PDB file of C-alpha atoms in Angstrom:
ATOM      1  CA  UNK V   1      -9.385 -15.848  -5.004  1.00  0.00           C
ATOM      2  CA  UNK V   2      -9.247 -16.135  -8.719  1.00  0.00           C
ATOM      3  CA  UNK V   3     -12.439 -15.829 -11.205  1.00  0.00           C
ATOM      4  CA  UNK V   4     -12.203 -19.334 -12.063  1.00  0.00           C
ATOM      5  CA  UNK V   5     -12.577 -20.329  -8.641  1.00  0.00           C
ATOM      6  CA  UNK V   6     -15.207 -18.611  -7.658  1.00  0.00           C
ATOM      7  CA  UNK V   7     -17.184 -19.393 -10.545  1.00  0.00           C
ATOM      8  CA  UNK V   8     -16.279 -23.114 -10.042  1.00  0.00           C
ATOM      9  CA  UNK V   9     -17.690 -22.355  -5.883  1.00  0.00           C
ATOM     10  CA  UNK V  10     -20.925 -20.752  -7.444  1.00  0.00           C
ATOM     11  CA  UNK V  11     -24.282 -21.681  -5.627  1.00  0.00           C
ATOM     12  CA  UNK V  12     -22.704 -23.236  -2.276  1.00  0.00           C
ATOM     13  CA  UNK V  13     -22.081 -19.979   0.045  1.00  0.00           C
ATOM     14  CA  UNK V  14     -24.855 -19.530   2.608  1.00  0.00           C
ATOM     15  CA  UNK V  15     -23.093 -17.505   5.142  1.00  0.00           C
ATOM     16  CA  UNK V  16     -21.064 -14.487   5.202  1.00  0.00           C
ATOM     17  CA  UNK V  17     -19.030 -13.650   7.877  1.00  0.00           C
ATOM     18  CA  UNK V  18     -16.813 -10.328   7.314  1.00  0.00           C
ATOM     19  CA  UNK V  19     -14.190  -7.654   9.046  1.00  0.00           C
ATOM     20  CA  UNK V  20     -15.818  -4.454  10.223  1.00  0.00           C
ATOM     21  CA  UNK V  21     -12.281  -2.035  10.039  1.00  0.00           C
ATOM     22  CA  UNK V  22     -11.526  -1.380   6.678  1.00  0.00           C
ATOM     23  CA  UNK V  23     -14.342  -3.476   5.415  1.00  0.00           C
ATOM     24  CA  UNK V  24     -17.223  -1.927   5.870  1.00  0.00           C
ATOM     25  CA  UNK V  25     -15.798   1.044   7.013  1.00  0.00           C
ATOM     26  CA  UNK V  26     -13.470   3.467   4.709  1.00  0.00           C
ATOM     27  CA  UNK V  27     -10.117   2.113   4.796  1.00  0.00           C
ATOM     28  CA  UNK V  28      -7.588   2.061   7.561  1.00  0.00           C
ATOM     29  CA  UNK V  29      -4.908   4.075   6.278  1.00  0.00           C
ATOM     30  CA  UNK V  30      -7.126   7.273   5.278  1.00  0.00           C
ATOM     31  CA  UNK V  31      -7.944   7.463   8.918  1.00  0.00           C
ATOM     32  CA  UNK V  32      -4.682   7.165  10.065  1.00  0.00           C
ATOM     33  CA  UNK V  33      -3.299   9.592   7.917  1.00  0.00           C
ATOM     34  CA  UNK V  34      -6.012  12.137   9.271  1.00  0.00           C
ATOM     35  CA  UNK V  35      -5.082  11.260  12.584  1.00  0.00           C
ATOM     36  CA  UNK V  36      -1.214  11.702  12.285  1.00  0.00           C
ATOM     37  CA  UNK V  37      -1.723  14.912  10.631  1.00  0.00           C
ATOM     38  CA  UNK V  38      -4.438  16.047  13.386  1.00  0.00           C
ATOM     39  CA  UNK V  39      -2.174  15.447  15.972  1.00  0.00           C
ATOM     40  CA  UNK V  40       1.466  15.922  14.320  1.00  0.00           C
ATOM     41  CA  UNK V  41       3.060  12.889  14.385  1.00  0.00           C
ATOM     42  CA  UNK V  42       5.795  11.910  12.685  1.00  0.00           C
ATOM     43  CA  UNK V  43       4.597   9.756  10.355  1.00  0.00           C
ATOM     44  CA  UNK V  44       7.268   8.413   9.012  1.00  0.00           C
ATOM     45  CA  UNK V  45       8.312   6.936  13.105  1.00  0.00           C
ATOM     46  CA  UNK V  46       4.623   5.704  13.674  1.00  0.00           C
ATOM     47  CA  UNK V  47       4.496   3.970   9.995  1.00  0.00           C
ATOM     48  CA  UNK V  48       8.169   2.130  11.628  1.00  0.00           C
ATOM     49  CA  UNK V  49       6.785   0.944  14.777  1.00  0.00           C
ATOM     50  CA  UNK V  50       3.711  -0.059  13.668  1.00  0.00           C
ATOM     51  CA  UNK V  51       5.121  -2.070  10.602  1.00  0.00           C
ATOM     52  CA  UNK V  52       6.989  -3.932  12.752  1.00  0.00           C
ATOM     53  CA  UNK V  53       4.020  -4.395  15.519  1.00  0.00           C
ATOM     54  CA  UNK V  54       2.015  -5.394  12.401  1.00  0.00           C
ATOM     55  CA  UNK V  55       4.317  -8.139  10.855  1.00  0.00           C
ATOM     56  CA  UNK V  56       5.102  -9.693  14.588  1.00  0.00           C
ATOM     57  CA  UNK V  57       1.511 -10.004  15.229  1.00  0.00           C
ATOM     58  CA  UNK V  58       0.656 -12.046  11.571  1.00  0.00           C
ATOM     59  CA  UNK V  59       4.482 -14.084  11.355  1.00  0.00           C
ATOM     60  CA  UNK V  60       3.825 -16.269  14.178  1.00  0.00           C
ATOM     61  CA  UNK V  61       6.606 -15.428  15.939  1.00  0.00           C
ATOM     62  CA  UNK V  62       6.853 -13.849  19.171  1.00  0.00           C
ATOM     63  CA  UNK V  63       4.179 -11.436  21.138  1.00  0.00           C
ATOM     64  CA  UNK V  64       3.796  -7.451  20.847  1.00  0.00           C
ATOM     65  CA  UNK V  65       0.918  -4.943  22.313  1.00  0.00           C
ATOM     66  CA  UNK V  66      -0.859  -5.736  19.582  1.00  0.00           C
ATOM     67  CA  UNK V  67      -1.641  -9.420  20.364  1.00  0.00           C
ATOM     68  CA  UNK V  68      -2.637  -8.112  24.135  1.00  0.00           C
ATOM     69  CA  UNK V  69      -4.931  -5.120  22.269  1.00  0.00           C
ATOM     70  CA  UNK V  70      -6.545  -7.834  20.118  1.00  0.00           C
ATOM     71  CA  UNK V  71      -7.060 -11.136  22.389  1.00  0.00           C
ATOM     72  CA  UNK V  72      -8.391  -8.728  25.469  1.00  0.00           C
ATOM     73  CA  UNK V  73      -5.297  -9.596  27.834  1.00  0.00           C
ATOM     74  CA  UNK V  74      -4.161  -5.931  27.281  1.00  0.00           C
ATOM     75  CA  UNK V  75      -5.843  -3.005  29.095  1.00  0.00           C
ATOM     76  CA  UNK V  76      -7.134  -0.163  26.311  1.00  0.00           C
ATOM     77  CA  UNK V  77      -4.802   2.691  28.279  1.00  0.00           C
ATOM     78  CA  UNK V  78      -1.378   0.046  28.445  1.00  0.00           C
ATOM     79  CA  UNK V  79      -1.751  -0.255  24.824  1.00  0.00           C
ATOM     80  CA  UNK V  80      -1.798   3.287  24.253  1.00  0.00           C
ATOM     81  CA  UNK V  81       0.612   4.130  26.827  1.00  0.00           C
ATOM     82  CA  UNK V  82       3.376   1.463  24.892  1.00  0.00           C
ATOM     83  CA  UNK V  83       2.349   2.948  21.894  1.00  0.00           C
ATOM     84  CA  UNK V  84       2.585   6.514  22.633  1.00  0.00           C
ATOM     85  CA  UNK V  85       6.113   5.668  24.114  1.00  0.00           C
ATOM     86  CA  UNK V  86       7.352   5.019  20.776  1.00  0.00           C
ATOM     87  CA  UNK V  87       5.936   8.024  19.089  1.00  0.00           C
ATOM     88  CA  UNK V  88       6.648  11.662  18.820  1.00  0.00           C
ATOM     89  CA  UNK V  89       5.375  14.913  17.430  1.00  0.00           C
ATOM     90  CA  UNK V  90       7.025  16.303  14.309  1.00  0.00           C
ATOM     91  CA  UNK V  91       8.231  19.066  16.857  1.00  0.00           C
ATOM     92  CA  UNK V  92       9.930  16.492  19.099  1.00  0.00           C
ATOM     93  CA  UNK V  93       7.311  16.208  21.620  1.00  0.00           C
ATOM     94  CA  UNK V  94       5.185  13.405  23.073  1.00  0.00           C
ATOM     95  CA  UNK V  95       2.038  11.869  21.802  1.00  0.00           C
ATOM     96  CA  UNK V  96      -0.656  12.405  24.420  1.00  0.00           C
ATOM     97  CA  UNK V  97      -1.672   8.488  25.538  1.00  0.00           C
ATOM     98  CA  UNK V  98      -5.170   8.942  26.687  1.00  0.00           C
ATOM     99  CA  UNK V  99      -7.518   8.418  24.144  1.00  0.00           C
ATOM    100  CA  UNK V 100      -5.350   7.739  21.627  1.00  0.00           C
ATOM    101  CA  UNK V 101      -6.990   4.604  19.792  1.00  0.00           C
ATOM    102  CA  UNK V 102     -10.632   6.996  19.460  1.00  0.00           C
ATOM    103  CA  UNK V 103      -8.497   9.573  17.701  1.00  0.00           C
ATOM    104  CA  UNK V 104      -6.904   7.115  15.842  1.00  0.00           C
ATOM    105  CA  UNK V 105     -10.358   5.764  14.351  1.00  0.00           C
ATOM    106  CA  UNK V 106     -12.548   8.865  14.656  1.00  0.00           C
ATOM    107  CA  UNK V 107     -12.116   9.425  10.468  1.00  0.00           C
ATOM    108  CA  UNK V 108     -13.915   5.822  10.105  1.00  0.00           C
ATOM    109  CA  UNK V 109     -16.403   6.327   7.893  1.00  0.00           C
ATOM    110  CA  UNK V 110     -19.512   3.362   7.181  1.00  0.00           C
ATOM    111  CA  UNK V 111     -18.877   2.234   3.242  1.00  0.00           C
ATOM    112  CA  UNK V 112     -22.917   2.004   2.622  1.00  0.00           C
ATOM    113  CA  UNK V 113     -22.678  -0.193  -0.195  1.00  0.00           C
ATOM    114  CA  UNK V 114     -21.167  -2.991   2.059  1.00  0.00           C
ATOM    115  CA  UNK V 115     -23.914  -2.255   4.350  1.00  0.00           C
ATOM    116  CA  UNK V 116     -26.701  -2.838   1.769  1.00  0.00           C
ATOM    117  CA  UNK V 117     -24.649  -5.918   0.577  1.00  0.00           C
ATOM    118  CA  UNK V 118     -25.182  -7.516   3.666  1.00  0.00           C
ATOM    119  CA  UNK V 119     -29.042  -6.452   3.928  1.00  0.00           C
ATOM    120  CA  UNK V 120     -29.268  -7.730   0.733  1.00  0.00           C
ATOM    121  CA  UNK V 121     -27.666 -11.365   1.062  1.00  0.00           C
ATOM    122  CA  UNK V 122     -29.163 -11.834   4.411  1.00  0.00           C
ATOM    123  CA  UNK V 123     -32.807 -10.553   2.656  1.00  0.00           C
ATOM    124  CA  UNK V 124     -31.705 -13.373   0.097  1.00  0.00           C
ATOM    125  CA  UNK V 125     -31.628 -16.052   3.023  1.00  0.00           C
ATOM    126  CA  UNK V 126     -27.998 -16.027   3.562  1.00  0.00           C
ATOM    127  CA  UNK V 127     -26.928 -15.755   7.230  1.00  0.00           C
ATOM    128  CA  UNK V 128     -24.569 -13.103   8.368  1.00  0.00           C
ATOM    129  CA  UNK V 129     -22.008 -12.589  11.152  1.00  0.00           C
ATOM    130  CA  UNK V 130     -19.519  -9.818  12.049  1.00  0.00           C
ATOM    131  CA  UNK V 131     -15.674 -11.202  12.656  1.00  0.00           C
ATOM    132  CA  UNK V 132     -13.578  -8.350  13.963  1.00  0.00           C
ATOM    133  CA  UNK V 133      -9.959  -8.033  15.966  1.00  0.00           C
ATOM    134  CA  UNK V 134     -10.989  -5.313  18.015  1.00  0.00           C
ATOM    135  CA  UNK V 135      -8.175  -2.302  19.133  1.00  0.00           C
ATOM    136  CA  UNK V 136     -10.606  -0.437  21.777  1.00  0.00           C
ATOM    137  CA  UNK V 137     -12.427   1.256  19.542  1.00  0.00           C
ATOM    138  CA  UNK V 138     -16.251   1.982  19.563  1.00  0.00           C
ATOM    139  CA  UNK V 139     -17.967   0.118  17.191  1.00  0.00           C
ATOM    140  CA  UNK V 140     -21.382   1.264  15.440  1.00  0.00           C
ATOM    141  CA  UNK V 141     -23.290  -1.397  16.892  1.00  0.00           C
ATOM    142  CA  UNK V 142     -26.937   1.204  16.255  1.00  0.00           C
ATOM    143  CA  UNK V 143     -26.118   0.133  12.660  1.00  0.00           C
ATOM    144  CA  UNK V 144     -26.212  -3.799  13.343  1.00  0.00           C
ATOM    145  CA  UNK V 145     -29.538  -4.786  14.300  1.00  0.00           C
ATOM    146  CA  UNK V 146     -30.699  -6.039  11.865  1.00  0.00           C
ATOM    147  CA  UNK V 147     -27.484  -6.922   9.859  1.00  0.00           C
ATOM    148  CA  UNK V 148     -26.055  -9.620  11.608  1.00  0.00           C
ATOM    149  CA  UNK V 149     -27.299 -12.799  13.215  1.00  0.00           C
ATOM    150  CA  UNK V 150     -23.968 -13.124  15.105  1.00  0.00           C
ATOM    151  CA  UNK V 151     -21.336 -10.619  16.138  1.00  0.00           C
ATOM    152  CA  UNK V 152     -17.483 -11.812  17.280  1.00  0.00           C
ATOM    153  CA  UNK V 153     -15.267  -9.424  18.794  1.00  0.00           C
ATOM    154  CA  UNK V 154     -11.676 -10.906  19.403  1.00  0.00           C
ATOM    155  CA  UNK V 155     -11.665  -9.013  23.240  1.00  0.00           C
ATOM    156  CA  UNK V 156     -14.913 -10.494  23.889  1.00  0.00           C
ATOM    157  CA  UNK V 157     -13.776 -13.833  23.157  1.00  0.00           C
ATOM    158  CA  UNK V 158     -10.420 -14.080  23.773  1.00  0.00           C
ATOM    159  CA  UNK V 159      -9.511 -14.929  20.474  1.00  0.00           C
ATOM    160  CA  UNK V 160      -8.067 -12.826  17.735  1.00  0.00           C
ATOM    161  CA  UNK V 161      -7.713 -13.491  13.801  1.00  0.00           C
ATOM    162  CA  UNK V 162      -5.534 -15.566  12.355  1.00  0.00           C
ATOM    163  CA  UNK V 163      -6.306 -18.005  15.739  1.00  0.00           C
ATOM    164  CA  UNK V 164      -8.171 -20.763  14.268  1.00  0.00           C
ATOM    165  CA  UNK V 165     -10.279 -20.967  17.165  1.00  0.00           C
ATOM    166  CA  UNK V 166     -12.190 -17.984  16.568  1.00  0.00           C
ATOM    167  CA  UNK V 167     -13.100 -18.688  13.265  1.00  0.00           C
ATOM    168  CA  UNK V 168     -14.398 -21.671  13.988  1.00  0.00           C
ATOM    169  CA  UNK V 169     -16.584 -19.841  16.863  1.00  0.00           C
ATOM    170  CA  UNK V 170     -17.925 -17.486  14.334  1.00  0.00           C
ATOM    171  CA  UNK V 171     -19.001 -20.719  12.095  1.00  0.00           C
ATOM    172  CA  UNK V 172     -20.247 -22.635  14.847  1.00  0.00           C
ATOM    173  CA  UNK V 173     -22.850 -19.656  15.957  1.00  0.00           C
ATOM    174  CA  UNK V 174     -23.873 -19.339  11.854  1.00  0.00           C
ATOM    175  CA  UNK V 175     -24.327 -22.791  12.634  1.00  0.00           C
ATOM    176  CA  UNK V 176     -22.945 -24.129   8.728  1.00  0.00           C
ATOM    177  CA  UNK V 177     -19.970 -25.718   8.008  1.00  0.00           C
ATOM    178  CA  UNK V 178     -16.796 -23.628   6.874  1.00  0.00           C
ATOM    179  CA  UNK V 179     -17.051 -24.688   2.977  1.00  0.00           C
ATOM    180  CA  UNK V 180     -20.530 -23.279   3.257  1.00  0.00           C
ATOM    181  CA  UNK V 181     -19.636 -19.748   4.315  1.00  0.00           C
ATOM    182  CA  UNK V 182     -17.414 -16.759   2.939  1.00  0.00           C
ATOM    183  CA  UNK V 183     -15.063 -14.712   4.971  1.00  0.00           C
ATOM    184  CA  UNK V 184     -14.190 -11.314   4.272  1.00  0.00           C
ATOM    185  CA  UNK V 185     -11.273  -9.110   5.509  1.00  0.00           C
ATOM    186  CA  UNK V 186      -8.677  -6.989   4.018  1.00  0.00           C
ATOM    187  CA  UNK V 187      -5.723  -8.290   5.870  1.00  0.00           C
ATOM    188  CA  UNK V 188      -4.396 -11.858   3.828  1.00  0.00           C
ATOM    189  CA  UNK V 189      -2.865 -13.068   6.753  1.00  0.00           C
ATOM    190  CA  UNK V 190      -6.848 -13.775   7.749  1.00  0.00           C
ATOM    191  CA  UNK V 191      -8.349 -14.482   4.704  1.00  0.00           C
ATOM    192  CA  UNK V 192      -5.646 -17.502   4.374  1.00  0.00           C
ATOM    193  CA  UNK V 193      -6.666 -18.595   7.868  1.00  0.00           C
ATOM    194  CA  UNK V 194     -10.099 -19.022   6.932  1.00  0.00           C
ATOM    195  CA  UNK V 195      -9.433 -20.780   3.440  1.00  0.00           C
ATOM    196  CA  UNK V 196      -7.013 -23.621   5.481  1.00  0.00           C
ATOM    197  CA  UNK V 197     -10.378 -23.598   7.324  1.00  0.00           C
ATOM    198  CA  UNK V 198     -12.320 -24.636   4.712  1.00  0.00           C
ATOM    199  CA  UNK V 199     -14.461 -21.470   3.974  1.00  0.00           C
ATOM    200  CA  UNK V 200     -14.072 -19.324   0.901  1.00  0.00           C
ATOM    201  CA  UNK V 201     -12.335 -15.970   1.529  1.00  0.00           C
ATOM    202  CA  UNK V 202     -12.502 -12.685  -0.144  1.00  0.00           C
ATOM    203  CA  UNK V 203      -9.549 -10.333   0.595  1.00  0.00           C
ATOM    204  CA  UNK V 204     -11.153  -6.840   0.331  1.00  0.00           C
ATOM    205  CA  UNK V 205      -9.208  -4.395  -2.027  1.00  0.00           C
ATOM    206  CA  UNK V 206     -11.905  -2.198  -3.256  1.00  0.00           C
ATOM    207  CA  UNK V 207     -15.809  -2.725  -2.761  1.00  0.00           C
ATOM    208  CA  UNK V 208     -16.423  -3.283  -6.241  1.00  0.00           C
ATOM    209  CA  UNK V 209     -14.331  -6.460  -6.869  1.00  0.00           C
ATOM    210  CA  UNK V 210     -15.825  -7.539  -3.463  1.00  0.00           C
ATOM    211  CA  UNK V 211     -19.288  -7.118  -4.480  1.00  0.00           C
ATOM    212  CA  UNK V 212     -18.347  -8.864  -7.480  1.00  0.00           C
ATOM    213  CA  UNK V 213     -16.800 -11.820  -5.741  1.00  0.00           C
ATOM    214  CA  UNK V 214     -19.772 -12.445  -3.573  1.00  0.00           C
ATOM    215  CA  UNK V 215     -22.301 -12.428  -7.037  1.00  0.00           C
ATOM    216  CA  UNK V 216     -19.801 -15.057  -8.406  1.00  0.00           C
ATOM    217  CA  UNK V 217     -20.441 -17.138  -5.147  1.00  0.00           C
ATOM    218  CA  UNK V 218     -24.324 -17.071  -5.735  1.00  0.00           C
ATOM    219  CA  UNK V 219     -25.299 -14.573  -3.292  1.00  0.00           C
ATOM    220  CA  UNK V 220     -27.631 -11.771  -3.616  1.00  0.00           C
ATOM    221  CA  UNK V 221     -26.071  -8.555  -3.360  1.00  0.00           C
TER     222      UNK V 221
END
């Protein structure tokens, strides 16, 4: 979203709805670089499959583990078992499966600022809702009482971002219309899913700009 049109969108926003992974958490690739070099993977072979998994899963075309992971049709251990199948060590030896996803996220980190963001805009009458593709991973739900007045997870629903439908769930249990609330994320794939919508999206880069988004849209964070 440019400057000029979020200026121009000023004053409407009374909902934000926003990613949890990489959002209000410290970004995706930090953790999986800890991860990989915890457990020795070849980076370089993991970065290969899951590029690939990555771009099936957003292009539209076709199915992968991911979609499964994501949309709860997929069993937490299958996933891991596919995707430790495709992986090995730098010394030439198998990823361990089991618990692979939890090792995966355990460097997640909560980005505070986002947190008090959210306290803030929802303090500021704004209502507030978590939108997340989940991969099997345990979420911090001790921090969310009394950040969110709804909270999607795709496995829950069924659903998983881009889908349409779960998008519209999320705005349906704000209970506003899409031009009325802003989604966050840091994939594009899903922020341009919720802008054909009719919501306003920020694609989260860094927390600053974000912040500074959000005060262009007229909410107080």
């Amino acid at each position: 979203m440019t400057g000029d049109a979020v200026a121009g969108n000023a004053g409407t926003v009374q909902a934000v709805i926003t990613d949890w992974g990489g959002v209000l958490t410290s970004p995706l690739n930090e953790a999986v670089d800890v991860w990989l070099a915890a457990d020795g993977v070849d980076a370089a072979r993991y970065k290969d499959v899951m590029r690939a998994w990555v771009k099936q899963a957003y292009d539209g075309s076709g199915t992968n583990p991911i979609h499964g992971l994501e949309d709860g049709t997929l069993e937490v251990a299958e996933f891991e078992r596919l995707l430790a199948a495709e992986l090995l060590t730098v010394d030439g030896t198998p990823v361990p499966a089991e618990g692979l996803i939890q090792r995966m996220f355990r460097a997640f980190e909560p980005v505070e600022p986002m947190y008090d963001a959210l306290r803030a805009a929802r303090a500021g009458g704004a209502r507030t809702a978590l939108l997340s593709n989940s991969w099997g991973n345990d979420y911090p739900r001790d921090l969310w009482s009394d950040l969110f007045d709804a909270v999607v997870i795709s496995c829950e629903v069924g659903m998983r971002k881009p889908d349409e439908r779960i998008f519209r769930h999320a705005v349906e249990l704000v209970g506003l219309p899409p031009e009325r609330c802003v989604f966050i994320d840091d994939i594009e794939h899903n922020c341009a899913a919720a802008e054909a919508l009719g919501m306003k999206a920020v694609h989260h880069t860094a927390v600053d700009t974000t912040l500074t988004e959000l005060r262009a849209l007229g909410l107080a964070v």
